[in-house]
Coordinates of C-alpha atoms in Angstrom, one line a residue:
M622 CA 64.6 67.8 104.2
S623 CA 65.0 70.5 106.9
K624 CA 67.8 73.1 106.7
D625 CA 68.2 72.7 110.4
H626 CA 70.5 69.8 109.6
P627 CA 73.0 71.3 107.2
I628 CA 75.1 68.3 106.5
E629 CA 72.1 66.1 105.7
Y630 CA 70.7 69.0 103.6
L631 CA 73.9 69.3 101.6
N632 CA 74.1 65.5 101.0
Y633 CA 70.5 65.6 99.7
F634 CA 71.3 68.3 97.2
L635 CA 74.6 66.6 96.1
K636 CA 72.7 63.4 95.4
L637 CA 70.0 65.3 93.6
V638 CA 72.5 66.9 91.1
F639 CA 75.0 64.1 90.9
N640 CA 73.8 62.7 87.6
I641 CA 73.4 66.2 86.2
I642 CA 76.9 67.4 86.8
K643 CA 78.4 64.3 85.3
T644 CA 77.2 65.4 81.9
M645 CA 78.0 69.1 82.2
K646 CA 81.0 71.1 81.0
F647 CA 83.5 71.9 83.7
Q648 CA 82.8 75.6 83.9
N649 CA 79.1 75.1 83.9
M650 CA 79.5 72.5 86.7
I651 CA 81.5 75.0 88.8
M652 CA 78.8 77.7 88.4
L653 CA 76.1 75.2 89.3
L654 CA 77.9 74.2 92.5
I655 CA 78.5 77.9 93.4
L656 CA 74.7 78.6 93.0
L657 CA 73.9 75.5 95.1
S658 CA 76.3 76.5 97.8
I659 CA 74.9 80.0 97.9
G660 CA 71.4 78.6 98.4
F661 CA 72.8 76.3 101.1
S662 CA 74.3 79.4 102.9
Q663 CA 71.0 80.1 104.6
S664 CA 71.5 76.9 106.6
L665 CA 75.1 77.7 107.7
Q666 CA 75.8 78.0 111.4
D667 CA 78.3 80.4 113.0
G668 CA 81.8 79.3 112.2
D669 CA 80.8 77.4 109.0
T670 CA 82.4 78.4 105.7
L671 CA 80.8 79.0 102.3
V672 CA 83.2 78.7 99.4
V673 CA 82.8 80.6 96.1
H674 CA 85.3 79.2 93.6
P675 CA 84.9 81.0 90.3
I676 CA 88.3 80.4 88.7
T677 CA 90.2 77.1 88.7
W678 CA 93.3 75.7 87.0
E679 CA 91.0 74.6 84.2
T680 CA 89.8 78.1 83.5
P681 CA 91.4 79.2 80.2
S682 CA 94.3 81.6 80.5
P683 CA 93.4 85.0 79.1
E684 CA 94.7 85.9 75.7
G685 CA 96.4 89.2 74.7
W686 CA 99.1 91.4 76.2
G687 CA 98.5 91.9 79.9
A688 CA 95.1 90.3 79.6
Q689 CA 93.2 89.6 82.8
Y690 CA 90.6 87.0 83.9
K691 CA 87.1 88.6 83.6
Q692 CA 84.2 86.8 85.3
I693 CA 80.7 87.4 86.4
I694 CA 80.7 86.0 89.9
Q695 CA 77.6 85.1 91.9
F696 CA 78.3 86.1 95.5
P697 CA 75.7 85.4 98.3
D698 CA 72.6 87.5 97.9
A699 CA 71.3 87.5 101.4
N700 CA 72.3 90.0 104.0
E701 CA 74.1 87.3 106.0
P702 CA 76.5 88.3 108.7
W703 CA 80.0 87.2 107.8
A704 CA 82.6 87.1 110.5
K705 CA 85.3 87.0 107.8
I706 CA 85.6 87.0 104.0
I707 CA 88.9 85.7 102.7
M708 CA 90.1 85.8 99.1
M709 CA 92.5 83.0 98.4
Q710 CA 94.7 83.6 95.3
T711 CA 96.9 80.7 94.1
L712 CA 99.2 81.0 91.2
K713 CA 101.0 78.2 89.3
C714 CA 103.7 78.1 86.7
D715 CA 102.2 76.1 83.8
S716 CA 102.8 75.9 80.0
A717 CA 99.0 76.5 79.5
T718 CA 99.6 80.3 80.3
N719 CA 99.2 82.6 77.3
G720 CA 101.4 85.5 78.6
D721 CA 104.7 84.4 77.0
K722 CA 106.7 81.3 76.2
Y723 CA 107.6 80.6 79.8
P724 CA 105.5 78.6 82.3
C725 CA 105.6 81.7 84.6
G726 CA 105.9 85.2 83.1
E727 CA 109.5 86.3 82.5
W728 CA 108.9 89.8 84.0
D729 CA 107.2 91.1 87.1
Y730 CA 103.8 92.7 86.3
I731 CA 101.3 94.5 88.5
W732 CA 97.6 93.7 88.4
N733 CA 94.6 94.5 90.5
T734 CA 91.4 92.8 91.5
F735 CA 88.5 95.0 90.5
V736 CA 84.8 94.7 91.4
D737 CA 82.2 96.6 89.4
V738 CA 79.2 97.6 91.5
P739 CA 76.0 98.9 89.8
R740 CA 75.1 102.5 90.6
G741 CA 71.8 103.3 88.9
D742 CA 72.4 103.3 85.1
S743 CA 76.2 103.0 85.5
T744 CA 78.8 101.1 87.5
E745 CA 81.5 102.1 90.0
T746 CA 84.7 100.2 90.1
F747 CA 86.5 99.3 93.3
S748 CA 90.0 98.0 93.6
I749 CA 90.0 95.4 96.4
G750 CA 93.5 94.0 96.0
S751 CA 96.8 94.8 94.2
F752 CA 99.5 92.3 93.4
V753 CA 102.8 92.1 91.5
T754 CA 103.8 88.8 89.9
P755 CA 107.3 87.3 90.5
Y756 CA 110.1 87.2 88.0
G757 CA 109.0 83.9 86.5
K758 CA 111.7 82.8 84.1
R759 CA 112.9 79.4 85.4
L760 CA 111.0 80.1 88.6
I761 CA 110.0 77.2 90.9
M762 CA 106.9 78.4 92.7
G763 CA 105.2 75.7 94.8
G764 CA 105.2 73.1 92.1
D765 CA 101.9 71.5 91.1
D766 CA 100.1 73.1 94.1
G767 CA 101.2 76.6 93.2
W768 CA 101.7 79.4 95.7
E769 CA 98.9 80.9 97.8
W770 CA 98.3 84.5 98.9
T771 CA 95.3 85.4 101.1
Y772 CA 93.5 88.7 101.4
D773 CA 91.1 89.8 104.2
M774 CA 88.1 91.0 102.3
T775 CA 85.8 91.4 105.3
D776 CA 85.7 95.2 104.9
Y777 CA 84.3 94.7 101.3
A778 CA 81.3 92.8 102.4
P779 CA 78.8 95.5 101.1
L780 CA 80.4 95.0 97.6
L781 CA 80.6 91.2 97.5
K782 CA 76.9 90.6 97.2
G783 CA 74.8 89.2 94.4
E784 CA 76.1 89.2 90.8
R785 CA 79.3 91.1 90.3
F786 CA 81.7 91.6 87.4
V787 CA 85.2 90.9 88.6
T788 CA 88.5 91.5 86.8
V789 CA 91.6 89.7 88.4
G790 CA 95.0 88.1 87.6
N791 CA 96.7 88.1 84.3
N792 CA 98.1 85.5 81.8
Q793 CA 101.6 85.2 83.3
E794 CA 100.6 82.4 85.6
L795 CA 97.6 80.1 86.0
L796 CA 95.1 81.4 88.6
D797 CA 92.9 79.6 91.1
L798 CA 90.6 82.0 93.0
K799 CA 88.4 81.3 95.9
F800 CA 86.3 83.4 98.3
L801 CA 85.7 82.0 101.7
F802 CA 82.6 83.4 103.5
I803 CA 82.8 82.5 107.2
K804 CA 79.4 82.8 108.9
G805 CA 79.3 84.8 112.1
T806 CA 79.4 88.2 113.6
P807 CA 82.3 90.6 112.5
A808 CA 84.2 92.7 114.9
R809 CA 82.0 95.6 113.7
D810 CA 79.4 95.7 111.0
I811 CA 80.6 97.2 107.7
L812 CA 78.0 99.8 106.5
K813 CA 79.6 101.4 103.5
V814 CA 82.7 101.4 101.2
E815 CA 83.5 104.6 99.3
N816 CA 86.2 105.5 96.8
I817 CA 87.8 108.7 98.0
Y818 CA 90.0 108.6 94.9
P819 CA 89.4 105.6 92.6
Y820 CA 92.3 103.5 91.4
G821 CA 94.5 105.2 88.9
H822 CA 98.0 105.7 87.4
H823 CA 99.4 109.1 88.2
K824 CA 102.6 111.0 87.4
Y825 CA 104.6 112.1 90.4
G826 CA 104.7 115.6 89.1
G827 CA 100.9 115.9 88.8
L828 CA 100.4 114.5 92.3
S829 CA 103.0 116.9 93.9
D830 CA 101.7 119.9 92.0
N831 CA 98.1 119.1 93.1
E832 CA 96.9 118.9 89.5
I833 CA 95.2 115.6 90.3
L834 CA 93.7 114.0 93.4
K835 CA 92.6 117.4 94.7
E836 CA 90.8 118.1 97.9
T837 CA 87.4 116.4 97.9
K838 CA 84.3 116.6 100.2
L839 CA 82.6 113.6 101.7
Q840 CA 79.4 113.3 103.8
L841 CA 79.9 110.9 106.7
L842 CA 77.1 108.4 107.4
P843 CA 75.0 109.7 110.3
E844 CA 74.4 106.2 111.6
A845 CA 78.0 105.1 111.5
K846 CA 80.1 104.7 114.7
G847 CA 83.5 104.2 113.2
F848 CA 85.5 105.2 110.1
K849 CA 88.8 104.0 108.5
M850 CA 90.8 105.2 105.6
K851 CA 92.9 102.9 103.4
A852 CA 95.6 103.7 100.9
V853 CA 97.2 101.1 98.5
I854 CA 100.1 102.7 96.7
S855 CA 102.9 101.4 94.5
G856 CA 105.8 103.3 92.8
H857 CA 106.9 102.6 89.2
G858 CA 109.3 104.0 86.6
H859 CA 113.0 104.8 86.5
F860 CA 113.3 108.6 86.4
G861 CA 115.9 110.9 87.9
P862 CA 119.1 109.8 89.8
R863 CA 117.2 107.6 92.2
N864 CA 115.1 105.8 89.6
C865 CA 111.8 107.2 90.7
C866 CA 109.4 106.0 91.5
E867 CA 110.1 102.2 91.8
W868 CA 113.3 102.6 93.7
D869 CA 112.6 105.8 95.7
S870 CA 110.8 106.2 99.1
K871 CA 108.5 109.1 99.2
T872 CA 106.3 110.6 102.0
H873 CA 102.6 110.6 101.6
T874 CA 100.0 112.6 103.6
Y875 CA 96.3 112.8 104.3
Y876 CA 94.8 116.2 105.2
I877 CA 91.4 116.3 106.9
N878 CA 89.6 119.6 107.0
G879 CA 92.8 121.3 106.0
Y880 CA 95.0 119.8 108.7
E881 CA 97.7 117.2 108.3
L882 CA 96.4 114.0 110.1
F883 CA 98.3 111.0 108.7
R884 CA 101.8 110.8 107.2
W885 CA 103.6 107.7 106.0
N886 CA 106.4 106.5 103.7
V887 CA 105.8 104.0 101.0
W888 CA 108.7 101.5 101.0
K889 CA 108.9 97.7 101.2
D890 CA 111.8 95.5 102.3
C891 CA 112.3 92.8 99.6
G892 CA 115.4 91.0 100.9
N893 CA 113.6 88.2 102.6
N894 CA 111.0 87.6 99.9
P895 CA 109.7 84.0 100.6
I896 CA 109.6 83.3 96.8
Y897 CA 113.3 82.8 95.9
P898 CA 115.4 82.6 93.9
Q899 CA 113.7 84.6 91.2
G900 CA 115.1 86.2 88.0
G901 CA 116.0 89.8 87.9
T902 CA 116.8 92.2 90.8
W903 CA 114.1 90.7 93.0
P904 CA 115.9 91.2 96.4
F905 CA 116.1 95.0 96.2
D906 CA 113.7 97.2 98.2
R907 CA 110.9 99.0 96.3
A908 CA 108.2 101.6 96.7
G909 CA 105.4 99.5 98.3
W910 CA 105.9 96.2 96.5
C911 CA 108.3 93.3 95.7
P912 CA 108.2 90.8 92.9
G913 CA 105.7 88.1 94.0
T914 CA 104.0 90.0 96.8
K915 CA 100.8 91.9 97.5
V916 CA 101.1 95.7 97.3
D917 CA 101.3 97.1 100.8
E918 CA 98.1 98.5 102.3
Y919 CA 98.1 101.4 104.8
E920 CA 95.1 101.7 107.1
F921 CA 94.3 104.7 109.4
E922 CA 91.6 104.8 112.0
L923 CA 89.7 108.0 111.4
T924 CA 87.1 107.6 114.2
P925 CA 88.7 109.7 116.9
F926 CA 89.0 112.7 114.6
V927 CA 85.5 113.1 113.0
K928 CA 81.8 113.0 113.9
A929 CA 79.2 110.9 112.2
G930 CA 77.0 112.9 109.9
D931 CA 79.6 115.7 109.4
S932 CA 80.7 116.9 106.0
I933 CA 84.5 116.7 105.8
T934 CA 87.2 117.5 103.3
I935 CA 90.0 115.0 102.5
D936 CA 93.1 115.8 100.6
Y937 CA 96.0 113.7 99.6
G938 CA 99.5 115.1 99.3
I939 CA 103.0 113.9 98.5
E940 CA 106.5 115.4 99.1
P941 CA 107.7 117.9 96.5
Y942 CA 109.8 116.5 93.7
S943 CA 113.3 117.6 92.8
G944 CA 114.1 119.2 89.5
N945 CA 116.1 116.2 88.3
G946 CA 113.6 114.4 86.1
E947 CA 112.0 112.3 88.8
K948 CA 108.6 114.0 88.4
D949 CA 107.9 111.7 85.4
G950 CA 107.9 108.6 87.7
E951 CA 104.5 107.0 88.3
F952 CA 102.4 106.0 91.3
R953 CA 99.5 103.6 91.1
M954 CA 97.0 104.0 93.9
A955 CA 93.6 103.7 95.4
H956 CA 92.1 105.5 98.4
Q957 CA 89.0 104.3 100.2
L958 CA 86.8 105.1 103.2
F959 CA 85.0 102.5 105.3
S960 CA 82.1 103.2 107.6
Y961 CA 81.2 100.9 110.5
G962 CA 78.7 100.2 113.2
S963 CA 79.7 100.0 116.8
P964 CA 82.0 97.2 118.0
N965 CA 79.9 94.0 118.4
F966 CA 81.9 92.7 121.3
K967 CA 83.2 94.2 124.5
N968 CA 85.9 91.6 125.3
D969 CA 87.1 89.6 122.3
A970 CA 90.6 88.4 121.2
E971 CA 91.3 86.9 117.8
I972 CA 94.1 84.5 116.8
V973 CA 94.9 85.9 113.4
D974 CA 97.7 83.6 112.3
I975 CA 100.4 81.2 113.3
I976 CA 103.7 82.3 111.9
A977 CA 105.8 79.5 113.3
P978 CA 105.6 76.6 113.3
S979 CA 103.8 76.8 109.9
S980 CA 103.8 75.2 106.5
Q981 CA 102.5 78.4 104.8
G982 CA 104.6 79.6 101.9
Q983 CA 104.6 83.2 103.1
Y984 CA 106.4 82.1 106.3
S985 CA 108.9 79.7 104.7
R986 CA 111.8 81.9 105.5
V987 CA 111.5 81.2 109.2
N988 CA 110.2 77.6 109.0
P989 CA 110.7 74.7 109.8
S990 CA 111.1 75.8 113.4
L991 CA 111.0 74.1 116.8
G992 CA 112.0 77.3 118.6
S993 CA 109.6 79.8 120.2
P994 CA 106.2 79.7 118.5
R995 CA 105.2 83.0 116.9
I996 CA 101.5 84.0 116.6
L997 CA 99.6 87.1 115.6
I998 CA 96.8 88.2 117.9
K999 CA 94.3 91.0 117.5
N1000 CA 91.9 92.9 119.9
T1001 CA 88.5 92.6 118.3
G1002 CA 86.7 93.9 121.4
E1003 CA 85.7 97.4 122.3
Y1004 CA 87.6 97.4 125.6
D1005 CA 91.4 97.7 125.5
L1006 CA 93.0 94.2 125.7
L1007 CA 95.2 94.1 128.7
S1008 CA 95.6 90.4 129.5
L1009 CA 95.0 87.1 127.8
E1010 CA 95.6 83.4 128.4
I1011 CA 97.2 81.5 125.4
L1012 CA 97.0 77.7 125.4
Y1013 CA 99.3 76.1 122.8
G1014 CA 101.2 72.9 121.9
L1015 CA 100.8 69.7 119.9
K1016 CA 97.3 68.6 119.0
S1017 CA 95.8 66.1 121.4
R1018 CA 98.6 66.8 123.8
K1019 CA 98.8 68.7 127.1
K1020 CA 99.0 72.4 126.4
S1021 CA 101.4 75.0 127.7
I1022 CA 99.8 78.2 129.1
Y1023 CA 101.2 81.7 128.5
K1024 CA 99.7 84.6 130.3
W1025 CA 100.1 87.6 128.0
R1026 CA 100.1 91.1 129.3
G1027 CA 100.0 94.2 127.1
N1028 CA 97.7 97.0 125.9
L1029 CA 96.0 96.7 122.5
S1030 CA 93.2 99.1 121.5
F1031 CA 90.3 98.0 119.4
M1032 CA 91.5 96.4 116.1
E1033 CA 95.2 96.6 117.1
S1034 CA 97.3 93.5 116.7
E1035 CA 100.6 92.2 118.0
E1036 CA 103.1 89.4 117.2
V1037 CA 103.7 87.3 120.2
Y1038 CA 106.7 85.0 120.8
L1039 CA 105.7 82.1 123.1
P1040 CA 108.0 80.0 125.3
I1041 CA 109.1 76.7 123.6
P1042 CA 106.5 74.0 124.4
N1043 CA 107.0 70.3 124.9
W1044 CA 107.4 68.8 121.4
H1045 CA 107.1 65.2 122.6
G1046 CA 105.0 63.2 120.1
L1047 CA 105.9 65.6 117.2
S1048 CA 107.0 62.8 114.9
K1049 CA 103.6 61.0 115.2
K1050 CA 101.3 64.0 115.0
P1051 CA 103.0 67.2 113.6
V1052 CA 100.0 69.5 114.2
F1053 CA 100.3 72.7 116.3
E1054 CA 97.3 74.4 117.8
V1055 CA 96.6 77.6 119.7
A1056 CA 93.6 78.7 121.8
L1057 CA 92.9 82.1 123.4
K1058 CA 91.0 82.4 126.6
N1059 CA 89.8 85.0 129.1
P1060 CA 90.6 88.3 127.6
N1061 CA 90.9 90.8 130.4
G1062 CA 90.1 88.0 132.8
I1063 CA 86.6 87.6 131.3
K1064 CA 85.0 84.9 129.2
D1065 CA 85.5 85.6 125.5
E1066 CA 82.3 86.8 123.9
N1067 CA 83.1 85.4 120.5
P1068 CA 84.4 81.8 120.6
F1069 CA 84.7 81.4 116.8
N1070 CA 88.0 83.3 116.4
D1071 CA 89.8 81.8 119.4
K1072 CA 91.4 78.7 117.9
L1073 CA 93.8 78.0 115.1
T1074 CA 95.9 75.1 114.0
S1075 CA 98.9 74.7 111.7
N1076 CA 100.8 71.8 110.1
I1077 CA 104.4 71.6 111.4
P1078 CA 107.1 71.1 108.8
L1079 CA 109.8 68.9 110.3
P1080 CA 113.3 70.2 110.6
K1081 CA 116.3 68.8 108.9
I1082 CA 118.3 66.3 110.9
L1083 CA 122.1 66.7 110.9
P1084 CA 124.9 64.7 112.6
R1085 CA 126.7 65.9 115.7
E1086 CA 129.8 66.7 113.7
F1087 CA 129.9 68.2 110.2
T1088 CA 131.7 71.0 108.3
L1089 CA 130.4 74.4 107.3
Q1090 CA 132.0 75.3 104.0
I1091 CA 131.8 78.9 102.7
K1092 CA 133.2 80.0 99.3
T1093 CA 133.1 83.7 99.0
N1094 CA 132.3 85.9 96.1
T1095 CA 134.6 88.4 94.3
V1096 CA 134.4 92.1 93.4
D1097 CA 134.8 93.2 97.1
R1098 CA 131.5 91.5 98.2
A1099 CA 132.9 89.0 100.7
R1100 CA 133.1 91.7 103.4
E1101 CA 129.3 91.9 103.3
N1102 CA 128.8 88.4 104.8
S1103 CA 128.7 87.0 108.3
F1104 CA 127.3 83.9 109.9
T1105 CA 126.2 82.8 113.4
L1106 CA 125.1 79.4 114.7
F1107 CA 122.9 79.6 117.8
E1108 CA 121.3 77.5 120.4
L1109 CA 117.5 78.1 120.7
D1110 CA 118.1 80.2 123.8
G1111 CA 120.2 82.6 121.8
S1112 CA 123.6 81.4 122.9
V1113 CA 126.1 81.8 120.2
L1114 CA 128.2 78.7 119.5
Y1115 CA 130.0 79.7 116.3
S1116 CA 130.3 83.0 114.3
E1117 CA 132.5 84.7 111.8
C1118 CA 132.7 87.8 109.7
D1119 CA 135.4 89.8 107.8
F1120 CA 135.7 87.3 105.0
S1121 CA 138.1 87.8 102.1
D1122 CA 137.1 87.6 98.4
S1123 CA 137.4 84.4 96.4
T1124 CA 138.4 82.3 99.4
E1125 CA 137.2 78.9 100.7
Y1126 CA 136.6 78.6 104.5
N1127 CA 135.9 75.3 106.3
F1128 CA 134.6 75.5 109.9
P1129 CA 134.4 72.2 111.9
I1130 CA 131.1 72.1 113.8
K1131 CA 130.5 69.9 116.9
L1132 CA 127.1 69.9 118.6
K1133 CA 125.2 67.9 121.2
N1134 CA 121.7 66.6 120.6
G1135 CA 119.2 69.4 120.4
D1136 CA 117.8 72.2 118.2
Y1137 CA 119.8 74.9 116.5
Q1138 CA 119.6 77.9 114.2
F1139 CA 122.1 78.8 111.5
L1140 CA 122.0 82.4 110.1
F1141 CA 124.0 83.7 107.2
K1142 CA 123.6 87.4 106.4
D1143 CA 124.5 89.6 103.5
D1144 CA 124.6 93.3 104.4
M1145 CA 123.8 94.5 100.8
E1146 CA 120.8 92.1 100.7
D1147 CA 121.8 90.7 97.3
G1148 CA 123.0 87.2 98.3
I1149 CA 126.2 85.8 97.1
S1150 CA 125.2 85.1 93.5
R1151 CA 126.6 86.6 90.3
H1152 CA 125.3 90.0 89.3
W1153 CA 124.4 88.8 85.9
W1154 CA 122.4 92.0 85.1
Y1155 CA 125.8 93.8 84.6
R1156 CA 126.7 91.5 81.7
N1157 CA 126.2 94.4 79.1
S1158 CA 126.7 97.6 81.1
A1159 CA 129.6 96.6 83.4
P1160 CA 130.8 93.0 83.0
E1161 CA 133.6 93.6 85.5
K1162 CA 131.0 93.8 88.3
I1163 CA 129.4 90.4 87.6
G1164 CA 131.6 88.4 90.0
I1165 CA 131.1 84.7 90.7
N1166 CA 128.6 82.6 92.6
G1167 CA 129.6 82.0 96.2
E1168 CA 128.7 78.8 98.1
V1169 CA 127.4 77.9 101.5
R1170 CA 126.9 74.3 102.4
F1171 CA 127.1 71.7 105.2
L1172 CA 129.4 68.7 104.5
S1173 CA 129.7 65.4 106.3
L1174 CA 133.1 64.4 107.7
D1175 CA 133.5 62.3 104.5
G1176 CA 132.9 65.4 102.3
D1177 CA 129.4 64.5 101.2
T1178 CA 126.9 67.4 100.9
L1179 CA 124.4 67.4 103.7
H1180 CA 122.7 70.7 102.8
Q1181 CA 123.3 73.1 100.0
F1182 CA 122.1 76.7 100.2
N1183 CA 121.1 78.7 97.1
P1184 CA 123.4 81.6 96.6
D1185 CA 120.6 83.9 95.3
F1186 CA 119.0 84.4 98.6
G1187 CA 118.8 88.1 99.1
Q1188 CA 119.1 89.3 102.7
E1189 CA 119.8 86.2 104.7
L1190 CA 119.7 82.4 104.9
L1191 CA 118.1 80.9 108.0
L1192 CA 118.0 77.2 108.7
N1193 CA 116.5 75.7 111.9
F1194 CA 117.8 72.1 112.3
R1195 CA 118.0 69.3 114.8
V1196 CA 120.8 67.0 116.0
G1197 CA 119.4 63.7 117.1
R1198 CA 116.0 62.0 116.7
L1199 CA 112.7 63.9 116.6
P1200 CA 110.8 63.9 119.8

C-alpha cells in the first residue's frame, strides 16, 4: 500500500488494527492510535492535519490538592514542516473531578502547561501556556461539550518533537487535550526556543529591588534572521491599599544592552468575559488574567534592534513599589526568546479567525450576529501588506468582495469589519466562509491559509411590538446603567439613561422587519446583580437583583437577561422571518 495515497493508506492501517483495539483498554488504545497517526504523518500533504490526543474525558482526574495531569506524550519525531501547531484545551464540569465536591472547582486557580525537554543528563522545563480556571460553583460551562480554548503553539515546534513529559490542567474540571499539527510551510522557520527567565513565582519587592531576574547574557544564533521576545505575566495576592498584585496594574520593562527597549502594562479587562455568570468577583479587571481565561501574552519583535551572532544582555524591570505593604504581592511569569529563519513568503496574507458570525464560545458575547462580519487577518509575507481582496458570504452562494487597504508589517494583524453581505439562504445553510486573494495585487504564495469557515448561530426572532422592562438595583447603582437599541447601520431608535434606584421601567418598542442590536451597559462593570460578597463585611451594600427582559404585549417573557453580566448585555435579534 503506497503512502502516495494517504486516505487509502490510513484505511488499510485502521482495518489492520481494528480487531486489536477492540480488546485494548481505552488509554492504551488512545496511545496506539497516536503512534499510528504519527507514522501516518509522513504521508500527509500540505494542509492536512495530524491530531495528537493524549488526554480525554475518560482520563482519570488527578488526585491531590492542586494536582495536575502528567503525561508522556509522543509527538511527531520527524523534522516535518508544520504550518501551524494548535493546542486545543477543552474543560468540562463533571462530578468525576477530584478537586472538590463541585462539578467545576469552586475557586479560580492558575495552572500552566509545562514541557520537559532533555538537555544532556538533565531536563529543561518550558512553560508553553498559562491559564486560570473559572469560578466553578454552580457554573454552566458549555454543557456536555465543555468549553474550548485554543493556543497557537507554532513557535514551540522545536520542543514538541518525539517523546515529551507534559504537565497540564488540574483537577477542578475534566480536561480534553489535543494538539493539531497542520502540515505545510510556516511564515518563518522556528530555529530555537530559549528561556530568558524560566517560569517562576516572584515577590514584587524582589523583582523591583532587582534581587531576582537580574541582567542575563545570551548569544544570538548566527544563522538566525529574526528574533522575538515573549512575556507571560500574571499578578496575584492582596497586599497594600490596592490589593497588589492581583488588582493593581504595574509597568514592566525589557532592557537590551542597558537601554530600555520595550515597556508595557499588565492589565486585563474582565467585564465582557464570555463565560458568565460565574461565582465570585469575576467581572473585575485583574493583572493579566480573568477567571476562565488564558493569561495574556506580550510579544515583542526584537529583529530590528540586534544582529545575529551577537552577544546581548537582557534585563527585566518593574516599576518601584510604594512603602505600603504592596511589595509582598506576587507575580508569576515566564520570559522566552525565539529565533527564526527568514520569512518563507514575500506576499502572503492569512485569515486567522472569524469573530462574527461565529459559534465559538470565546466570541459568544457578540454572537449571534447578522451585522457586519468581523475577521482577523495577518500579514505572513515579508513585504508590507498594503492591499487585499476579501471574498465572503454564505457557503455555496455568490460572494461579496471587499477591497481592503492598509499597511501591515510582517506578522502584524488587524481586525477587519466587512460590509453586511446578502444573507439570502441563511436558514437552509448557515455556514459563513471567507477567502483572501491577491495580497498587494499579486497571487498569494501560500494558498493553505487563505480560507476559513464558521457555523452561523441564528439570531433570536422577536415580534414587531414588545415591551422592554427594566427593574433597577438599589444602593445607588441604577445611575450606572443605560440602554440603546440600534439599527444595524448604527441609527439609534431607543435609548435611556439616568435611572432611579428600585424602579420598574416599561418601554414600548415598535419595529419594522429587519435586524437590530440591543445594548445594555453598566458603567461599573459589575452587572445589576446582588453584591453577595458583602454579606459578612458590609451587608448594607448587597442590594437586590435587577432585571432586564423583553415581554410580549400579553406580558409573557420573550427573553430574560441574566443580571450577573459584568460590563454589558448585547443581543442581536431579528424581526420577521430569516432570509
